[in-house]
Amino acid sequence: MFDVAVFGSLFLTLFVIMDPPGITPIFLALTAGRPAKVQKRMAFQAVCVAGGVIAVFGLLGHQILDYLHVSVPALMIAGGLLLLLIALDLLTGKTDEPQQTKDVNVALVPLGMPLLAGPGAIVSVILAVQRADSVATQVSVWSAILAIHVVLWLTMRYSLLIIKVIKDGGVVLVTRLAGMMLSAIAVQQIINGVLQVIHSA
């Protein structure tokens, strides 16, 4: 009642798209300045939000997009623009200001969505669920989704140990690097969305 090939394929696909190692500096930058207990809670919240979004789209993805008359490329471009705005804040140092970070739950946006549960992950899950034509493959698909979210939580949860080593100066450096990485991810996502629009025209 379990298809190892389906599990492995989807898990690897989601690992590449959701990128647990790559999310670490972004998580540290967005949660900098908060108590460790709050950061740990936000790591769990981000994974729960991402898991909830992925599950909903896995079950009702096509119906939701059709009802809203939204195409996948439009979803990719919108997500890219949102990420770009956040990346600019990181690059310009706006997130260093306490009033901008401590009153906002970044576990919901941008961590939970669109960083973790982005258009790429959503589309991959929608397609995987559609192709699952037996109980074994369905179990494998949902097991892979659960497994990647456990990996994401463990990665962010234990990335907090890095802060103890790099101190405040290191956090500033990580914040700038995260801004650069995030802006590149955002631009690539916008480009991918635009290319899909061109190819489907």
Tab-separated table of N, CA, C and O in Angstrom, residues 24-150:
chain	number	residue	atom	x	y	z
A	24	THR	N	16.852	28.709	5.286
A	24	THR	CA	17.455	28.987	6.584
A	24	THR	C	17.873	30.447	6.761
A	24	THR	O	17.450	31.096	7.728
A	25	PRO	N	18.704	31.023	5.859
A	25	PRO	CA	19.090	32.427	6.061
A	25	PRO	C	17.913	33.389	5.988
A	25	PRO	O	17.893	34.404	6.676
A	26	ILE	N	16.928	33.065	5.154
A	26	ILE	CA	15.750	33.928	5.040
A	26	ILE	C	14.942	33.884	6.331
A	26	ILE	O	14.489	34.915	6.844
A	27	PHE	N	14.782	32.687	6.892
A	27	PHE	CA	14.080	32.532	8.164
A	27	PHE	C	14.795	33.302	9.268
A	27	PHE	O	14.171	34.026	10.050
A	28	LEU	N	16.125	33.166	9.338
A	28	LEU	CA	16.898	33.862	10.366
A	28	LEU	C	16.790	35.374	10.214
A	28	LEU	O	16.679	36.099	11.199
A	29	ALA	N	16.804	35.848	8.961
A	29	ALA	CA	16.714	37.289	8.718
A	29	ALA	C	15.349	37.842	9.101
A	29	ALA	O	15.241	38.894	9.744
A	30	LEU	N	14.297	37.131	8.728
A	30	LEU	CA	12.936	37.624	8.984
A	30	LEU	C	12.539	37.541	10.454
A	30	LEU	O	11.657	38.284	10.902
A	31	THR	N	13.161	36.640	11.208
A	31	THR	CA	12.792	36.483	12.619
A	31	THR	C	13.829	37.068	13.566
A	31	THR	O	13.736	36.894	14.778
A	32	ALA	N	14.826	37.759	13.015
A	32	ALA	CA	15.891	38.324	13.847
A	32	ALA	C	15.319	39.302	14.871
A	32	ALA	O	14.381	40.048	14.590
A	33	GLY	N	15.889	39.289	16.061
A	33	GLY	CA	15.469	40.227	17.100
A	33	GLY	C	14.381	39.714	18.003
A	33	GLY	O	14.042	40.354	18.998
A	34	ARG	N	13.833	38.568	17.683
A	34	ARG	CA	12.787	37.996	18.520
A	34	ARG	C	13.386	36.982	19.487
A	34	ARG	O	14.428	36.394	19.203
A	35	PRO	N	12.746	36.739	20.623
A	35	PRO	CA	13.222	35.700	21.544
A	35	PRO	C	13.234	34.338	20.865
A	35	PRO	O	12.432	34.064	19.972
A	36	ALA	N	14.150	33.476	21.304
A	36	ALA	CA	14.292	32.146	20.698
A	36	ALA	C	12.987	31.361	20.752
A	36	ALA	O	12.635	30.647	19.811
A	37	LYS	N	12.255	31.506	21.848
A	37	LYS	CA	10.988	30.780	21.999
A	37	LYS	C	9.990	31.205	20.919
A	37	LYS	O	9.277	30.377	20.344
A	38	VAL	N	9.960	32.509	20.632
A	38	VAL	CA	9.052	33.030	19.604
A	38	VAL	C	9.494	32.549	18.227
A	38	VAL	O	8.666	32.168	17.393
A	39	GLN	N	10.800	32.535	17.989
A	39	GLN	CA	11.312	32.074	16.696
A	39	GLN	C	10.959	30.603	16.450
A	39	GLN	O	10.590	30.224	15.343
A	40	LYS	N	11.083	29.796	17.501
A	40	LYS	CA	10.740	28.376	17.367
A	40	LYS	C	9.257	28.213	17.050
A	40	LYS	O	8.872	27.378	16.233
A	41	ARG	N	8.418	29.026	17.708
A	41	ARG	CA	6.985	28.963	17.453
A	41	ARG	C	6.673	29.390	16.020
A	41	ARG	O	5.824	28.802	15.353
A	42	MET	N	7.391	30.412	15.545
A	42	MET	CA	7.157	30.896	14.185
A	42	MET	C	7.588	29.867	13.148
A	42	MET	O	6.979	29.754	12.085
A	43	ALA	N	8.641	29.102	13.448
A	43	ALA	CA	9.061	28.032	12.539
A	43	ALA	C	7.942	27.008	12.399
A	43	ALA	O	7.619	26.559	11.289
A	44	PHE	N	7.337	26.652	13.531
A	44	PHE	CA	6.238	25.679	13.501
A	44	PHE	C	5.016	26.256	12.786
A	44	PHE	O	4.367	25.572	11.987
A	45	GLN	N	4.703	27.527	13.060
A	45	GLN	CA	3.555	28.171	12.418
A	45	GLN	C	3.737	28.246	10.909
A	45	GLN	O	2.797	27.998	10.149
A	46	ALA	N	4.954	28.592	10.469
A	46	ALA	CA	5.222	28.701	9.026
A	46	ALA	C	4.986	27.373	8.327
A	46	ALA	O	4.381	27.308	7.255
A	47	VAL	N	5.453	26.290	8.950
A	47	VAL	CA	5.280	24.957	8.369
A	47	VAL	C	3.802	24.568	8.359
A	47	VAL	O	3.315	23.970	7.384
A	48	CYS	N	3.084	24.919	9.419
A	48	CYS	CA	1.646	24.603	9.475
A	48	CYS	C	0.878	25.368	8.400
A	48	CYS	O	-0.002	24.808	7.741
A	49	VAL	N	1.216	26.650	8.215
A	49	VAL	CA	0.559	27.455	7.183
A	49	VAL	C	0.848	26.870	5.803
A	49	VAL	O	-0.057	26.686	4.983
A	50	ALA	N	2.131	26.573	5.555
A	50	ALA	CA	2.508	25.998	4.258
A	50	ALA	C	1.798	24.672	4.032
A	50	ALA	O	1.269	24.409	2.947
A	51	GLY	N	1.774	23.827	5.063
A	51	GLY	CA	1.112	22.532	4.947
A	51	GLY	C	-0.371	22.665	4.678
A	51	GLY	O	-0.937	21.927	3.861
A	52	GLY	N	-1.001	23.618	5.352
A	52	GLY	CA	-2.430	23.849	5.142
A	52	GLY	C	-2.737	24.309	3.727
A	52	GLY	O	-3.673	23.814	3.084
A	53	VAL	N	-1.920	25.259	3.235
A	53	VAL	CA	-2.121	25.775	1.875
A	53	VAL	C	-1.902	24.663	0.844
A	53	VAL	O	-2.700	24.488	-0.081
A	54	ILE	N	-0.811	23.902	1.020
A	54	ILE	CA	-0.501	22.808	0.097
A	54	ILE	C	-1.624	21.766	0.101
A	54	ILE	O	-2.046	21.263	-0.950
A	55	ALA	N	-2.128	21.436	1.292
A	55	ALA	CA	-3.195	20.432	1.399
A	55	ALA	C	-4.470	20.895	0.708
A	55	ALA	O	-5.109	20.125	-0.021
A	56	VAL	N	-4.832	22.152	0.919
A	56	VAL	CA	-6.053	22.690	0.306
A	56	VAL	C	-5.939	22.664	-1.217
A	56	VAL	O	-6.856	22.232	-1.925
A	57	PHE	N	-4.783	23.108	-1.726
A	57	PHE	CA	-4.605	23.120	-3.176
A	57	PHE	C	-4.451	21.708	-3.733
A	57	PHE	O	-4.836	21.446	-4.873
A	58	GLY	N	-3.904	20.797	-2.925
A	58	GLY	CA	-3.813	19.417	-3.365
A	58	GLY	C	-5.186	18.800	-3.555
A	58	GLY	O	-5.411	18.018	-4.477
A	59	LEU	N	-6.103	19.167	-2.682
A	59	LEU	CA	-7.455	18.614	-2.750
A	59	LEU	C	-8.364	19.381	-3.706
A	59	LEU	O	-9.180	18.784	-4.411
A	60	LEU	N	-8.227	20.710	-3.718
A	60	LEU	CA	-9.187	21.547	-4.457
A	60	LEU	C	-8.519	22.541	-5.396
A	60	LEU	O	-9.141	23.539	-5.779
A	61	GLY	N	-7.256	22.284	-5.752
A	61	GLY	CA	-6.483	23.261	-6.516
A	61	GLY	C	-7.128	23.748	-7.793
A	61	GLY	O	-7.307	24.954	-7.989
A	62	HIS	N	-7.491	22.825	-8.665
A	62	HIS	CA	-8.058	23.229	-9.958
A	62	HIS	C	-9.384	23.960	-9.787
A	62	HIS	O	-9.661	24.944	-10.473
A	63	GLN	N	-10.205	23.480	-8.859
A	63	GLN	CA	-11.498	24.120	-8.619
A	63	GLN	C	-11.324	25.561	-8.134
A	63	GLN	O	-12.040	26.464	-8.564
A	64	ILE	N	-10.345	25.771	-7.238
A	64	ILE	CA	-10.109	27.115	-6.702
A	64	ILE	C	-9.637	28.060	-7.795
A	64	ILE	O	-10.160	29.174	-7.947
A	65	LEU	N	-8.656	27.623	-8.575
A	65	LEU	CA	-8.118	28.482	-9.641
A	65	LEU	C	-9.159	28.756	-10.712
A	65	LEU	O	-9.266	29.884	-11.216
A	66	ASP	N	-9.953	27.733	-11.071
A	66	ASP	CA	-10.995	27.925	-12.079
A	66	ASP	C	-12.071	28.882	-11.572
A	66	ASP	O	-12.558	29.737	-12.324
A	67	TYR	N	-12.441	28.746	-10.307
A	67	TYR	CA	-13.485	29.601	-9.741
A	67	TYR	C	-13.045	31.060	-9.718
A	67	TYR	O	-13.832	31.965	-10.003
A	68	LEU	N	-11.773	31.282	-9.394
A	68	LEU	CA	-11.252	32.651	-9.325
A	68	LEU	C	-10.799	33.169	-10.688
A	68	LEU	O	-10.398	34.329	-10.802
A	69	HIS	N	-10.844	32.298	-11.710
A	69	HIS	CA	-10.372	32.647	-13.060
A	69	HIS	C	-8.910	33.102	-13.010
A	69	HIS	O	-8.534	34.102	-13.646
A	70	VAL	N	-8.105	32.379	-12.242
A	70	VAL	CA	-6.683	32.694	-12.098
A	70	VAL	C	-5.876	31.576	-12.732
A	70	VAL	O	-6.112	30.397	-12.456
A	71	SER	N	-4.924	31.946	-13.576
A	71	SER	CA	-4.057	30.945	-14.201
A	71	SER	C	-2.836	30.720	-13.315
A	71	SER	O	-2.501	31.554	-12.466
A	72	VAL	N	-2.174	29.603	-13.543
A	72	VAL	CA	-0.953	29.301	-12.785
A	72	VAL	C	0.137	30.357	-13.030
A	72	VAL	O	0.782	30.808	-12.078
A	73	PRO	N	0.355	30.803	-14.291
A	73	PRO	CA	1.353	31.860	-14.503
A	73	PRO	C	1.034	33.144	-13.725
A	73	PRO	O	1.942	33.787	-13.193
A	74	ALA	N	-0.238	33.499	-13.647
A	74	ALA	CA	-0.617	34.698	-12.882
A	74	ALA	C	-0.282	34.518	-11.408
A	74	ALA	O	0.187	35.445	-10.742
A	75	LEU	N	-0.507	33.312	-10.914
A	75	LEU	CA	-0.171	32.997	-9.525
A	75	LEU	C	1.334	33.117	-9.304
A	75	LEU	O	1.785	33.658	-8.280
A	76	MET	N	2.135	32.666	-10.263
A	76	MET	CA	3.584	32.738	-10.155
A	76	MET	C	4.075	34.186	-10.172
A	76	MET	O	4.940	34.576	-9.375
A	77	ILE	N	3.514	34.999	-11.057
A	77	ILE	CA	3.934	36.397	-11.161
A	77	ILE	C	3.557	37.172	-9.895
A	77	ILE	O	4.362	37.948	-9.362
A	78	ALA	N	2.344	36.949	-9.393
A	78	ALA	CA	1.910	37.629	-8.168
A	78	ALA	C	2.792	37.249	-6.976
A	78	ALA	O	3.206	38.102	-6.187
A	79	GLY	N	3.095	35.949	-6.871
A	79	GLY	CA	3.971	35.494	-5.789
A	79	GLY	C	5.358	36.094	-5.911
A	79	GLY	O	5.975	36.486	-4.911
A	80	GLY	N	5.862	36.196	-7.134
A	80	GLY	CA	7.180	36.791	-7.369
A	80	GLY	C	7.230	38.254	-6.983
A	80	GLY	O	8.207	38.722	-6.380
A	81	LEU	N	6.177	38.995	-7.311
A	81	LEU	CA	6.128	40.418	-6.951
A	81	LEU	C	6.098	40.606	-5.433
A	81	LEU	O	6.761	41.499	-4.895
A	82	LEU	N	5.338	39.761	-4.753
A	82	LEU	CA	5.266	39.834	-3.293
A	82	LEU	C	6.636	39.548	-2.675
A	82	LEU	O	7.093	40.265	-1.777
A	83	LEU	N	7.308	38.521	-3.174
A	83	LEU	CA	8.638	38.183	-2.666
A	83	LEU	C	9.637	39.311	-2.943
A	83	LEU	O	10.507	39.593	-2.112
A	84	LEU	N	9.498	39.970	-4.102
A	84	LEU	CA	10.420	41.046	-4.453
A	84	LEU	C	10.292	42.219	-3.485
A	84	LEU	O	11.299	42.814	-3.073
A	85	LEU	N	9.072	42.544	-3.093
A	85	LEU	CA	8.859	43.628	-2.126
A	85	LEU	C	9.528	43.302	-0.787
A	85	LEU	O	10.153	44.161	-0.157
A	86	ILE	N	9.386	42.048	-0.364
A	86	ILE	CA	9.983	41.629	0.905
A	86	ILE	C	11.510	41.644	0.797
A	86	ILE	O	12.215	42.065	1.714
A	87	ALA	N	12.034	41.202	-0.359
A	87	ALA	CA	13.478	41.187	-0.574
A	87	ALA	C	14.060	42.594	-0.516
A	87	ALA	O	15.143	42.814	0.046
A	88	LEU	N	13.351	43.558	-1.071
A	88	LEU	CA	13.815	44.948	-1.040
A	88	LEU	C	13.882	45.470	0.389
A	88	LEU	O	14.796	46.228	0.743
A	89	ASP	N	12.930	45.071	1.219
A	89	ASP	CA	12.966	45.456	2.632
A	89	ASP	C	14.208	44.891	3.321
A	89	ASP	O	14.863	45.572	4.115
A	90	LEU	N	14.530	43.639	3.021
A	90	LEU	CA	15.710	43.020	3.621
A	90	LEU	C	16.994	43.701	3.151
A	90	LEU	O	17.912	43.942	3.935
A	91	LEU	N	17.050	44.031	1.871
A	91	LEU	CA	18.250	44.650	1.311
A	91	LEU	C	18.473	46.060	1.825
A	91	LEU	O	19.609	46.488	2.033
A	92	THR	N	17.388	46.800	2.036
A	92	THR	CA	17.507	48.188	2.494
A	92	THR	C	17.570	48.309	4.007
A	92	THR	O	17.750	49.392	4.536
A	93	GLY	N	17.407	47.189	4.705
A	93	GLY	CA	17.536	47.205	6.160
A	93	GLY	C	16.300	47.620	6.907
A	93	GLY	O	16.342	47.846	8.110
A	94	LYS	N	15.162	47.707	6.220
A	94	LYS	CA	13.937	48.125	6.904
A	94	LYS	C	13.518	47.136	7.980
A	94	LYS	O	12.908	47.513	8.964
A	95	THR	N	13.853	45.859	7.781
A	95	THR	CA	13.447	44.865	8.772
A	95	THR	C	14.271	44.958	10.047
A	95	THR	O	14.003	44.266	11.007
A	96	ASP	N	15.308	45.835	10.046
A	96	ASP	CA	16.067	46.023	11.274
A	96	ASP	C	15.309	46.874	12.282
A	96	ASP	O	15.685	46.957	13.443
A	97	GLU	N	14.275	47.540	11.834
A	97	GLU	CA	13.518	48.402	12.717
A	97	GLU	C	12.501	47.575	13.479
A	97	GLU	O	11.651	46.924	12.901
A	98	PRO	N	12.555	47.602	14.832
A	98	PRO	CA	11.687	46.760	15.646
A	98	PRO	C	10.214	46.923	15.343
A	98	PRO	O	9.475	45.962	15.300
A	99	GLN	N	9.800	48.152	15.067
A	99	GLN	CA	8.364	48.344	14.846
A	99	GLN	C	7.877	47.671	13.578
A	99	GLN	O	6.697	47.416	13.409
A	100	GLN	N	8.803	47.347	12.685
A	100	GLN	CA	8.394	46.723	11.429
A	100	GLN	C	8.357	45.212	11.514
A	100	GLN	O	7.765	44.561	10.689
A	101	THR	N	9.065	44.631	12.494
A	101	THR	CA	9.135	43.180	12.529
A	101	THR	C	8.397	42.554	13.682
A	101	THR	O	7.835	41.489	13.544
A	102	LYS	N	8.425	43.181	14.823
A	102	LYS	CA	7.936	42.500	16.008
A	102	LYS	C	6.421	42.451	16.094
A	102	LYS	O	5.867	41.660	16.825
A	103	ASP	N	5.762	43.333	15.362
A	103	ASP	CA	4.309	43.330	15.394
A	103	ASP	C	3.715	42.555	14.224
A	103	ASP	O	2.504	42.513	14.065
A	104	VAL	N	4.569	41.991	13.387
A	104	VAL	CA	4.093	41.287	12.197
A	104	VAL	C	4.493	39.818	12.298
A	104	VAL	O	5.635	39.502	12.598
A	105	ASN	N	3.540	38.945	12.040
A	105	ASN	CA	3.841	37.516	12.081
A	105	ASN	C	4.314	37.071	10.703
A	105	ASN	O	3.511	36.731	9.834
A	106	VAL	N	5.638	37.066	10.518
A	106	VAL	CA	6.196	36.684	9.218
A	106	VAL	C	6.067	35.193	8.972
A	106	VAL	O	6.370	34.715	7.872
A	107	ALA	N	5.621	34.446	9.968
A	107	ALA	CA	5.396	33.012	9.772
A	107	ALA	C	4.269	32.782	8.764
A	107	ALA	O	4.256	31.775	8.057
A	108	LEU	N	3.327	33.721	8.712
A	108	LEU	CA	2.204	33.590	7.784
A	108	LEU	C	2.613	34.048	6.395
A	108	LEU	O	2.510	33.302	5.423
A	109	VAL	N	3.042	35.298	6.285
A	109	VAL	CA	3.530	35.881	5.035
A	109	VAL	C	4.811	36.635	5.384
A	109	VAL	O	4.792	37.460	6.298
A	110	PRO	N	5.925	36.349	4.755
A	110	PRO	CA	6.089	35.545	3.539
A	110	PRO	C	6.538	34.096	3.764
A	110	PRO	O	6.650	33.359	2.796
A	111	LEU	N	6.855	33.702	5.014
A	111	LEU	CA	7.423	32.361	5.206
A	111	LEU	C	6.462	31.253	4.787
A	111	LEU	O	6.783	30.423	3.939
A	112	GLY	N	5.280	31.219	5.423
A	112	GLY	CA	4.324	30.159	5.106
A	112	GLY	C	3.917	30.183	3.650
A	112	GLY	O	3.915	29.170	2.959
A	113	MET	N	3.581	31.380	3.191
A	113	MET	CA	3.225	31.593	1.789
A	113	MET	C	3.631	33.007	1.421
A	113	MET	O	3.344	33.932	2.188
A	114	PRO	N	4.349	33.232	0.312
A	114	PRO	CA	4.611	32.284	-0.782
A	114	PRO	C	5.998	31.630	-0.768
A	114	PRO	O	6.361	30.993	-1.737
A	115	LEU	N	6.785	31.798	0.316
A	115	LEU	CA	8.128	31.212	0.303
A	115	LEU	C	8.096	29.687	0.315
A	115	LEU	O	8.724	29.035	-0.508
A	116	LEU	N	7.393	29.116	1.280
A	116	LEU	CA	7.319	27.657	1.362
A	116	LEU	C	6.233	27.120	0.431
A	116	LEU	O	6.495	26.290	-0.438
A	117	ALA	N	5.020	27.576	0.632
A	117	ALA	CA	3.912	27.136	-0.231
A	117	ALA	C	3.783	28.098	-1.404
A	117	ALA	O	2.829	28.862	-1.509
A	118	GLY	N	4.777	28.070	-2.264
A	118	GLY	CA	4.763	28.945	-3.433
A	118	GLY	C	4.087	28.288	-4.622
A	118	GLY	O	3.668	27.124	-4.554
A	119	PRO	N	3.988	29.024	-5.728
A	119	PRO	CA	3.327	28.483	-6.923
A	119	PRO	C	3.935	27.169	-7.417
A	119	PRO	O	3.223	26.270	-7.836
A	120	GLY	N	5.274	27.066	-7.354
A	120	GLY	CA	5.923	25.841	-7.817
A	120	GLY	C	5.501	24.620	-7.018
A	120	GLY	O	5.178	23.574	-7.584
A	121	ALA	N	5.507	24.765	-5.688
A	121	ALA	CA	5.100	23.653	-4.829
A	121	ALA	C	3.624	23.331	-5.015
A	121	ALA	O	3.232	22.158	-5.066
A	122	ILE	N	2.799	24.364	-5.128
A	122	ILE	CA	1.356	24.171	-5.296
A	122	ILE	C	1.052	23.413	-6.585
A	122	ILE	O	0.290	22.442	-6.597
A	123	VAL	N	1.672	23.840	-7.680
A	123	VAL	CA	1.436	23.189	-8.974
A	123	VAL	C	1.922	21.743	-8.943
A	123	VAL	O	1.240	20.833	-9.437
A	124	SER	N	3.094	21.502	-8.332
A	124	SER	CA	3.633	20.142	-8.255
A	124	SER	C	2.692	19.216	-7.502
A	124	SER	O	2.466	18.066	-7.904
A	125	VAL	N	2.129	19.729	-6.409
A	125	VAL	CA	1.215	18.913	-5.608
A	125	VAL	C	-0.095	18.661	-6.347
A	125	VAL	O	-0.625	17.547	-6.333
A	126	ILE	N	-0.624	19.686	-6.998
A	126	ILE	CA	-1.861	19.522	-7.770
A	126	ILE	C	-1.691	18.417	-8.811
A	126	ILE	O	-2.536	17.525	-8.948
A	127	LEU	N	-0.582	18.459	-9.541
A	127	LEU	CA	-0.332	17.465	-10.581
A	127	LEU	C	-0.125	16.075	-9.990
A	127	LEU	O	-0.615	15.078	-10.522
A	128	ALA	N	0.615	15.999	-8.865
A	128	ALA	CA	0.878	14.700	-8.237
A	128	ALA	C	-0.409	14.055	-7.739
A	128	ALA	O	-0.615	12.847	-7.901
A	129	VAL	N	-1.285	14.837	-7.148
A	129	VAL	CA	-2.559	14.308	-6.644
A	129	VAL	C	-3.432	13.850	-7.812
A	129	VAL	O	-4.101	12.818	-7.739
A	130	GLN	N	-3.411	14.612	-8.907
A	130	GLN	CA	-4.201	14.241	-10.087
A	130	GLN	C	-3.739	12.907	-10.671
A	130	GLN	O	-4.547	12.088	-11.108
A	131	ARG	N	-2.424	12.695	-10.679
A	131	ARG	CA	-1.872	11.478	-11.285
A	131	ARG	C	-2.014	10.256	-10.384
A	131	ARG	O	-1.850	9.129	-10.851
A	132	ALA	N	-2.260	10.477	-9.105
A	132	ALA	CA	-2.371	9.361	-8.154
A	132	ALA	C	-3.695	8.638	-8.383
A	132	ALA	O	-4.751	9.094	-7.953
A	133	ASP	N	-3.636	7.506	-9.072
A	133	ASP	CA	-4.851	6.805	-9.472
A	133	ASP	C	-5.144	5.563	-8.640
A	133	ASP	O	-5.965	4.737	-9.008
A	134	SER	N	-4.440	5.424	-7.513
A	134	SER	CA	-4.713	4.291	-6.631
A	134	SER	C	-4.491	4.722	-5.182
A	134	SER	O	-3.918	5.782	-4.927
A	135	VAL	N	-4.943	3.883	-4.261
A	135	VAL	CA	-4.781	4.191	-2.836
A	135	VAL	C	-3.302	4.260	-2.481
A	135	VAL	O	-2.860	5.154	-1.734
A	136	ALA	N	-2.503	3.350	-3.032
A	136	ALA	CA	-1.068	3.311	-2.732
A	136	ALA	C	-0.371	4.592	-3.165
A	136	ALA	O	0.443	5.152	-2.415
A	137	THR	N	-0.691	5.074	-4.366
A	137	THR	CA	-0.045	6.293	-4.847
A	137	THR	C	-0.540	7.521	-4.085
A	137	THR	O	0.223	8.452	-3.827
A	138	GLN	N	-1.813	7.530	-3.715
A	138	GLN	CA	-2.344	8.639	-2.900
A	138	GLN	C	-1.629	8.702	-1.553
A	138	GLN	O	-1.228	9.781	-1.095
A	139	VAL	N	-1.479	7.533	-0.919
A	139	VAL	CA	-0.768	7.477	0.370
A	139	VAL	C	0.667	7.958	0.193
A	139	VAL	O	1.197	8.707	1.032
A	140	SER	N	1.304	7.568	-0.883
A	140	SER	CA	2.689	7.962	-1.154
A	140	SER	C	2.806	9.469	-1.358
A	140	SER	O	3.739	10.101	-0.856
A	141	VAL	N	1.867	10.034	-2.110
A	141	VAL	CA	1.879	11.474	-2.370
A	141	VAL	C	1.744	12.266	-1.079
A	141	VAL	O	2.537	13.182	-0.789
A	142	TRP	N	0.760	11.909	-0.255
A	142	TRP	CA	0.531	12.664	0.974
A	142	TRP	C	1.624	12.407	2.006
A	142	TRP	O	1.934	13.281	2.825
A	143	SER	N	2.237	11.231	1.953
A	143	SER	CA	3.375	10.942	2.833
A	143	SER	C	4.572	11.823	2.460
A	143	SER	O	5.291	12.329	3.336
A	144	ALA	N	4.792	12.003	1.168
A	144	ALA	CA	5.891	12.855	0.705
A	144	ALA	C	5.658	14.304	1.124
A	144	ALA	O	6.596	15.007	1.542
A	145	ILE	N	4.410	14.756	1.027
A	145	ILE	CA	4.069	16.124	1.431
A	145	ILE	C	4.327	16.306	2.925
A	145	ILE	O	4.915	17.310	3.356
A	146	LEU	N	3.911	15.335	3.725
A	146	LEU	CA	4.140	15.399	5.174
A	146	LEU	C	5.627	15.366	5.495
A	146	LEU	O	6.116	16.146	6.327
A	147	ALA	N	6.360	14.503	4.818
A	147	ALA	CA	7.799	14.353	5.085
A	147	ALA	C	8.570	15.633	4.802
A	147	ALA	O	9.427	16.039	5.594
A	148	ILE	N	8.263	16.312	3.692
A	148	ILE	CA	9.006	17.535	3.358
A	148	ILE	C	8.714	18.636	4.369
A	148	ILE	O	9.589	19.444	4.703
A	149	HIS	N	7.490	18.656	4.905
A	149	HIS	CA	7.162	19.674	5.912
A	149	HIS	C	7.857	19.390	7.242
A	149	HIS	O	8.239	20.325	7.950
A	150	VAL	N	8.043	18.128	7.568
A	150	VAL	CA	8.820	17.778	8.769
A	150	VAL	C	10.262	18.229	8.595
A	150	VAL	O	10.868	18.799	9.516
